[in-house]
Amino acid sequence: MINVLKSLFVWLCFIPAILNGGFRQHVLSEYMGNACAMALSGVLLSLFILLISCFLLPRVVKLSRKGCLIIGGLWMILTVVFEVVFSMSAGLSFSDMLVAYNPMTGNLWLLVVLTTFFAPLFVYKIRRIQQYGVY
């Protein structure tokens, strides 16, 4: 349980990624259009989550497969709740929020949510390979 609580520190480090949305709106969209900017933004945010997880998670918690699945689930729930609250405070409707989960619109938010869930397990697997040469 302590590992799960400590992992919240790592998840809190994802919150500055909100700046990714501003970067997408004010920089990327200007140069590549909204659809490409939306996709690139999702990929960049996913990479950011993986990098932060790889760098911080092993320093904060003792990794186990089961623990990483629990942490990933918690992170995913927190991310979705944060996004819903943030979107509602910005005046978006629930149906507007659901559009973000459709990758056919060019929005890769679903990739971000899945990356958030699997990032701890990814870090666990990478560490196992580094330490033991096995999965």
mmCIF file with all atom_site columns, C-alpha atoms in Angstrom:
data_model
loop_
_atom_site.group_PDB
_atom_site.id
_atom_site.type_symbol
_atom_site.label_atom_id
_atom_site.label_alt_id
_atom_site.label_comp_id
_atom_site.label_asym_id
_atom_site.label_entity_id
_atom_site.label_seq_id
_atom_site.pdbx_PDB_ins_code
_atom_site.Cartn_x
_atom_site.Cartn_y
_atom_site.Cartn_z
_atom_site.occupancy
_atom_site.B_iso_or_equiv
_atom_site.pdbx_formal_charge
_atom_site.auth_seq_id
_atom_site.auth_comp_id
_atom_site.auth_asym_id
_atom_site.auth_atom_id
_atom_site.pdbx_PDB_model_num
ATOM 1   C CA . MET A 1 1   ? 0.000   0.000   0.000   1.00 0.00 ? 1   MET A CA 1
ATOM 2   C CA . ILE A 1 2   ? 2.883   2.345   0.756   1.00 0.00 ? 2   ILE A CA 1
ATOM 3   C CA . ASN A 1 3   ? 4.248   1.797   -2.776  1.00 0.00 ? 3   ASN A CA 1
ATOM 4   C CA . VAL A 1 4   ? 0.900   2.800   -4.258  1.00 0.00 ? 4   VAL A CA 1
ATOM 5   C CA . LEU A 1 5   ? 0.841   5.993   -2.193  1.00 0.00 ? 5   LEU A CA 1
ATOM 6   C CA . LYS A 1 6   ? 4.434   6.785   -3.131  1.00 0.00 ? 6   LYS A CA 1
ATOM 7   C CA . SER A 1 7   ? 3.587   6.239   -6.791  1.00 0.00 ? 7   SER A CA 1
ATOM 8   C CA . LEU A 1 8   ? 1.140   9.148   -6.575  1.00 0.00 ? 8   LEU A CA 1
ATOM 9   C CA . PHE A 1 9   ? 4.181   11.430  -6.455  1.00 0.00 ? 9   PHE A CA 1
ATOM 10  C CA . VAL A 1 10  ? 5.161   10.153  -9.905  1.00 0.00 ? 10  VAL A CA 1
ATOM 11  C CA . TRP A 1 11  ? 1.624   10.615  -11.249 1.00 0.00 ? 11  TRP A CA 1
ATOM 12  C CA . LEU A 1 12  ? 1.603   14.207  -9.980  1.00 0.00 ? 12  LEU A CA 1
ATOM 13  C CA . CYS A 1 13  ? 4.627   14.816  -12.200 1.00 0.00 ? 13  CYS A CA 1
ATOM 14  C CA . PHE A 1 14  ? 2.396   14.089  -15.222 1.00 0.00 ? 14  PHE A CA 1
ATOM 15  C CA . ILE A 1 15  ? 0.154   17.071  -14.462 1.00 0.00 ? 15  ILE A CA 1
ATOM 16  C CA . PRO A 1 16  ? 2.484   19.657  -16.050 1.00 0.00 ? 16  PRO A CA 1
ATOM 17  C CA . ALA A 1 17  ? 1.755   17.786  -19.271 1.00 0.00 ? 17  ALA A CA 1
ATOM 18  C CA . ILE A 1 18  ? -1.304  20.024  -19.477 1.00 0.00 ? 18  ILE A CA 1
ATOM 19  C CA . LEU A 1 19  ? 1.180   22.397  -21.076 1.00 0.00 ? 19  LEU A CA 1
ATOM 20  C CA . ASN A 1 20  ? 1.265   19.873  -23.915 1.00 0.00 ? 20  ASN A CA 1
ATOM 21  C CA . GLY A 1 21  ? -2.270  21.010  -24.830 1.00 0.00 ? 21  GLY A CA 1
ATOM 22  C CA . GLY A 1 22  ? -1.171  24.627  -25.003 1.00 0.00 ? 22  GLY A CA 1
ATOM 23  C CA . PHE A 1 23  ? 1.867   23.676  -27.053 1.00 0.00 ? 23  PHE A CA 1
ATOM 24  C CA . ARG A 1 24  ? -0.413  21.756  -29.432 1.00 0.00 ? 24  ARG A CA 1
ATOM 25  C CA . GLN A 1 25  ? -2.894  24.630  -29.759 1.00 0.00 ? 25  GLN A CA 1
ATOM 26  C CA . HIS A 1 26  ? -0.466  27.512  -30.088 1.00 0.00 ? 26  HIS A CA 1
ATOM 27  C CA . VAL A 1 27  ? 2.523   25.953  -31.829 1.00 0.00 ? 27  VAL A CA 1
ATOM 28  C CA . LEU A 1 28  ? 1.890   22.596  -33.484 1.00 0.00 ? 28  LEU A CA 1
ATOM 29  C CA . SER A 1 29  ? -1.523  23.488  -34.965 1.00 0.00 ? 29  SER A CA 1
ATOM 30  C CA . GLU A 1 30  ? -0.024  26.569  -36.587 1.00 0.00 ? 30  GLU A CA 1
ATOM 31  C CA . TYR A 1 31  ? 2.507   24.492  -38.521 1.00 0.00 ? 31  TYR A CA 1
ATOM 32  C CA . MET A 1 32  ? 0.777   21.204  -39.234 1.00 0.00 ? 32  MET A CA 1
ATOM 33  C CA . GLY A 1 33  ? -2.951  21.643  -38.866 1.00 0.00 ? 33  GLY A CA 1
ATOM 34  C CA . ASN A 1 34  ? -5.197  20.525  -36.070 1.00 0.00 ? 34  ASN A CA 1
ATOM 35  C CA . ALA A 1 35  ? -5.478  16.807  -36.946 1.00 0.00 ? 35  ALA A CA 1
ATOM 36  C CA . CYS A 1 36  ? -1.723  16.187  -37.199 1.00 0.00 ? 36  CYS A CA 1
ATOM 37  C CA . ALA A 1 37  ? -1.066  18.366  -34.168 1.00 0.00 ? 37  ALA A CA 1
ATOM 38  C CA . MET A 1 38  ? -3.612  16.385  -32.147 1.00 0.00 ? 38  MET A CA 1
ATOM 39  C CA . ALA A 1 39  ? -1.962  13.068  -33.079 1.00 0.00 ? 39  ALA A CA 1
ATOM 40  C CA . LEU A 1 40  ? 1.573   14.317  -32.441 1.00 0.00 ? 40  LEU A CA 1
ATOM 41  C CA . SER A 1 41  ? 0.485   15.793  -29.126 1.00 0.00 ? 41  SER A CA 1
ATOM 42  C CA . GLY A 1 42  ? -0.865  12.406  -28.021 1.00 0.00 ? 42  GLY A CA 1
ATOM 43  C CA . VAL A 1 43  ? 2.380   10.679  -28.970 1.00 0.00 ? 43  VAL A CA 1
ATOM 44  C CA . LEU A 1 44  ? 4.488   13.330  -27.214 1.00 0.00 ? 44  LEU A CA 1
ATOM 45  C CA . LEU A 1 45  ? 2.385   13.101  -24.060 1.00 0.00 ? 45  LEU A CA 1
ATOM 46  C CA . SER A 1 46  ? 2.653   9.300   -24.070 1.00 0.00 ? 46  SER A CA 1
ATOM 47  C CA . LEU A 1 47  ? 6.436   9.524   -24.433 1.00 0.00 ? 47  LEU A CA 1
ATOM 48  C CA . PHE A 1 48  ? 6.567   12.068  -21.603 1.00 0.00 ? 48  PHE A CA 1
ATOM 49  C CA . ILE A 1 49  ? 4.625   9.692   -19.346 1.00 0.00 ? 49  ILE A CA 1
ATOM 50  C CA . LEU A 1 50  ? 6.944   6.795   -20.203 1.00 0.00 ? 50  LEU A CA 1
ATOM 51  C CA . LEU A 1 51  ? 10.084  8.867   -19.616 1.00 0.00 ? 51  LEU A CA 1
ATOM 52  C CA . ILE A 1 52  ? 8.890   10.223  -16.268 1.00 0.00 ? 52  ILE A CA 1
ATOM 53  C CA . SER A 1 53  ? 7.824   6.726   -15.225 1.00 0.00 ? 53  SER A CA 1
ATOM 54  C CA . CYS A 1 54  ? 11.163  5.189   -16.230 1.00 0.00 ? 54  CYS A CA 1
ATOM 55  C CA . PHE A 1 55  ? 13.122  7.868   -14.447 1.00 0.00 ? 55  PHE A CA 1
ATOM 56  C CA . LEU A 1 56  ? 11.120  8.258   -11.221 1.00 0.00 ? 56  LEU A CA 1
ATOM 57  C CA . LEU A 1 57  ? 9.105   5.117   -10.520 1.00 0.00 ? 57  LEU A CA 1
ATOM 58  C CA . PRO A 1 58  ? 12.046  2.776   -9.722  1.00 0.00 ? 58  PRO A CA 1
ATOM 59  C CA . ARG A 1 59  ? 13.454  5.438   -7.398  1.00 0.00 ? 59  ARG A CA 1
ATOM 60  C CA . VAL A 1 60  ? 10.192  5.804   -5.487  1.00 0.00 ? 60  VAL A CA 1
ATOM 61  C CA . VAL A 1 61  ? 8.764   2.285   -5.199  1.00 0.00 ? 61  VAL A CA 1
ATOM 62  C CA . LYS A 1 62  ? 9.894   -1.313  -5.106  1.00 0.00 ? 62  LYS A CA 1
ATOM 63  C CA . LEU A 1 63  ? 8.573   -2.746  -8.340  1.00 0.00 ? 63  LEU A CA 1
ATOM 64  C CA . SER A 1 64  ? 6.562   -5.949  -8.597  1.00 0.00 ? 64  SER A CA 1
ATOM 65  C CA . ARG A 1 65  ? 4.327   -7.121  -11.435 1.00 0.00 ? 65  ARG A CA 1
ATOM 66  C CA . LYS A 1 66  ? 1.176   -7.049  -9.303  1.00 0.00 ? 66  LYS A CA 1
ATOM 67  C CA . GLY A 1 67  ? 2.109   -3.696  -7.763  1.00 0.00 ? 67  GLY A CA 1
ATOM 68  C CA . CYS A 1 68  ? 2.713   -2.188  -11.208 1.00 0.00 ? 68  CYS A CA 1
ATOM 69  C CA . LEU A 1 69  ? -0.721  -3.310  -12.392 1.00 0.00 ? 69  LEU A CA 1
ATOM 70  C CA . ILE A 1 70  ? -2.326  -1.748  -9.309  1.00 0.00 ? 70  ILE A CA 1
ATOM 71  C CA . ILE A 1 71  ? -0.333  1.465   -9.746  1.00 0.00 ? 71  ILE A CA 1
ATOM 72  C CA . GLY A 1 72  ? -1.166  1.596   -13.462 1.00 0.00 ? 72  GLY A CA 1
ATOM 73  C CA . GLY A 1 73  ? -4.863  1.136   -12.716 1.00 0.00 ? 73  GLY A CA 1
ATOM 74  C CA . LEU A 1 74  ? -4.786  3.898   -10.120 1.00 0.00 ? 74  LEU A CA 1
ATOM 75  C CA . TRP A 1 75  ? -2.895  6.231   -12.461 1.00 0.00 ? 75  TRP A CA 1
ATOM 76  C CA . MET A 1 76  ? -5.367  5.544   -15.256 1.00 0.00 ? 76  MET A CA 1
ATOM 77  C CA . ILE A 1 77  ? -8.377  6.243   -13.030 1.00 0.00 ? 77  ILE A CA 1
ATOM 78  C CA . LEU A 1 78  ? -6.786  9.425   -11.689 1.00 0.00 ? 78  LEU A CA 1
ATOM 79  C CA . THR A 1 79  ? -5.940  10.565  -15.226 1.00 0.00 ? 79  THR A CA 1
ATOM 80  C CA . VAL A 1 80  ? -9.470  10.021  -16.513 1.00 0.00 ? 80  VAL A CA 1
ATOM 81  C CA . VAL A 1 81  ? -11.024 11.692  -13.453 1.00 0.00 ? 81  VAL A CA 1
ATOM 82  C CA . PHE A 1 82  ? -8.620  14.622  -13.770 1.00 0.00 ? 82  PHE A CA 1
ATOM 83  C CA . GLU A 1 83  ? -9.451  14.987  -17.471 1.00 0.00 ? 83  GLU A CA 1
ATOM 84  C CA . VAL A 1 84  ? -13.205 14.851  -16.829 1.00 0.00 ? 84  VAL A CA 1
ATOM 85  C CA . VAL A 1 85  ? -13.020 17.451  -14.056 1.00 0.00 ? 85  VAL A CA 1
ATOM 86  C CA . PHE A 1 86  ? -10.702 19.681  -16.088 1.00 0.00 ? 86  PHE A CA 1
ATOM 87  C CA . SER A 1 87  ? -12.911 19.368  -19.196 1.00 0.00 ? 87  SER A CA 1
ATOM 88  C CA . MET A 1 88  ? -16.115 20.026  -17.286 1.00 0.00 ? 88  MET A CA 1
ATOM 89  C CA . SER A 1 89  ? -14.581 23.104  -15.683 1.00 0.00 ? 89  SER A CA 1
ATOM 90  C CA . ALA A 1 90  ? -13.735 24.302  -19.202 1.00 0.00 ? 90  ALA A CA 1
ATOM 91  C CA . GLY A 1 91  ? -17.392 23.905  -20.170 1.00 0.00 ? 91  GLY A CA 1
ATOM 92  C CA . LEU A 1 92  ? -17.158 20.764  -22.296 1.00 0.00 ? 92  LEU A CA 1
ATOM 93  C CA . SER A 1 93  ? -20.090 18.371  -22.369 1.00 0.00 ? 93  SER A CA 1
ATOM 94  C CA . PHE A 1 94  ? -19.744 14.668  -21.667 1.00 0.00 ? 94  PHE A CA 1
ATOM 95  C CA . SER A 1 95  ? -20.284 13.890  -25.369 1.00 0.00 ? 95  SER A CA 1
ATOM 96  C CA . ASP A 1 96  ? -17.469 16.311  -26.260 1.00 0.00 ? 96  ASP A CA 1
ATOM 97  C CA . MET A 1 97  ? -15.206 14.450  -23.843 1.00 0.00 ? 97  MET A CA 1
ATOM 98  C CA . LEU A 1 98  ? -16.072 11.081  -25.382 1.00 0.00 ? 98  LEU A CA 1
ATOM 99  C CA . VAL A 1 99  ? -14.884 12.270  -28.793 1.00 0.00 ? 99  VAL A CA 1
ATOM 100 C CA . ALA A 1 100 ? -11.363 12.380  -27.370 1.00 0.00 ? 100 ALA A CA 1
ATOM 101 C CA . TYR A 1 101 ? -11.486 8.593   -26.899 1.00 0.00 ? 101 TYR A CA 1
ATOM 102 C CA . ASN A 1 102 ? -12.065 7.973   -30.607 1.00 0.00 ? 102 ASN A CA 1
ATOM 103 C CA . PRO A 1 103 ? -8.679  7.713   -32.349 1.00 0.00 ? 103 PRO A CA 1
ATOM 104 C CA . MET A 1 104 ? -10.429 7.991   -35.725 1.00 0.00 ? 104 MET A CA 1
ATOM 105 C CA . THR A 1 105 ? -10.861 11.727  -34.983 1.00 0.00 ? 105 THR A CA 1
ATOM 106 C CA . GLY A 1 106 ? -7.070  12.118  -34.861 1.00 0.00 ? 106 GLY A CA 1
ATOM 107 C CA . ASN A 1 107 ? -7.115  12.495  -31.081 1.00 0.00 ? 107 ASN A CA 1
ATOM 108 C CA . LEU A 1 108 ? -4.819  9.958   -29.446 1.00 0.00 ? 108 LEU A CA 1
ATOM 109 C CA . TRP A 1 109 ? -6.065  10.510  -25.899 1.00 0.00 ? 109 TRP A CA 1
ATOM 110 C CA . LEU A 1 110 ? -6.877  6.787   -25.707 1.00 0.00 ? 110 LEU A CA 1
ATOM 111 C CA . LEU A 1 111 ? -3.180  6.091   -26.358 1.00 0.00 ? 111 LEU A CA 1
ATOM 112 C CA . VAL A 1 112 ? -2.307  8.425   -23.478 1.00 0.00 ? 112 VAL A CA 1
ATOM 113 C CA . VAL A 1 113 ? -4.734  6.670   -21.116 1.00 0.00 ? 113 VAL A CA 1
ATOM 114 C CA . LEU A 1 114 ? -3.417  3.224   -22.099 1.00 0.00 ? 114 LEU A CA 1
ATOM 115 C CA . THR A 1 115 ? 0.182   4.410   -21.797 1.00 0.00 ? 115 THR A CA 1
ATOM 116 C CA . THR A 1 116 ? -0.609  5.703   -18.322 1.00 0.00 ? 116 THR A CA 1
ATOM 117 C CA . PHE A 1 117 ? -1.984  2.288   -17.358 1.00 0.00 ? 117 PHE A CA 1
ATOM 118 C CA . PHE A 1 118 ? 0.879   0.251   -18.859 1.00 0.00 ? 118 PHE A CA 1
ATOM 119 C CA . ALA A 1 119 ? 3.785   2.595   -17.996 1.00 0.00 ? 119 ALA A CA 1
ATOM 120 C CA . PRO A 1 120 ? 4.516   1.009   -14.579 1.00 0.00 ? 120 PRO A CA 1
ATOM 121 C CA . LEU A 1 121 ? 4.455   -2.491  -16.104 1.00 0.00 ? 121 LEU A CA 1
ATOM 122 C CA . PHE A 1 122 ? 6.707   -1.278  -18.923 1.00 0.00 ? 122 PHE A CA 1
ATOM 123 C CA . VAL A 1 123 ? 9.183   0.071   -16.363 1.00 0.00 ? 123 VAL A CA 1
ATOM 124 C CA . TYR A 1 124 ? 9.006   -3.216  -14.441 1.00 0.00 ? 124 TYR A CA 1
ATOM 125 C CA . LYS A 1 125 ? 9.746   -5.223  -17.623 1.00 0.00 ? 125 LYS A CA 1
ATOM 126 C CA . ILE A 1 126 ? 12.632  -2.948  -18.614 1.00 0.00 ? 126 ILE A CA 1
ATOM 127 C CA . ARG A 1 127 ? 14.152  -3.228  -15.119 1.00 0.00 ? 127 ARG A CA 1
ATOM 128 C CA . ARG A 1 128 ? 13.811  -7.041  -15.190 1.00 0.00 ? 128 ARG A CA 1
ATOM 129 C CA . ILE A 1 129 ? 15.566  -7.188  -18.542 1.00 0.00 ? 129 ILE A CA 1
ATOM 130 C CA . GLN A 1 130 ? 18.353  -4.905  -17.290 1.00 0.00 ? 130 GLN A CA 1
ATOM 131 C CA . GLN A 1 131 ? 18.820  -6.877  -14.078 1.00 0.00 ? 131 GLN A CA 1
ATOM 132 C CA . TYR A 1 132 ? 18.254  -10.455 -15.165 1.00 0.00 ? 132 TYR A CA 1
ATOM 133 C CA . GLY A 1 133 ? 18.151  -10.485 -18.940 1.00 0.00 ? 133 GLY A CA 1
ATOM 134 C CA . VAL A 1 134 ? 14.618  -11.964 -18.821 1.00 0.00 ? 134 VAL A CA 1
ATOM 135 C CA . TYR A 1 135 ? 11.033  -10.800 -18.753 1.00 0.00 ? 135 TYR A CA 1
#
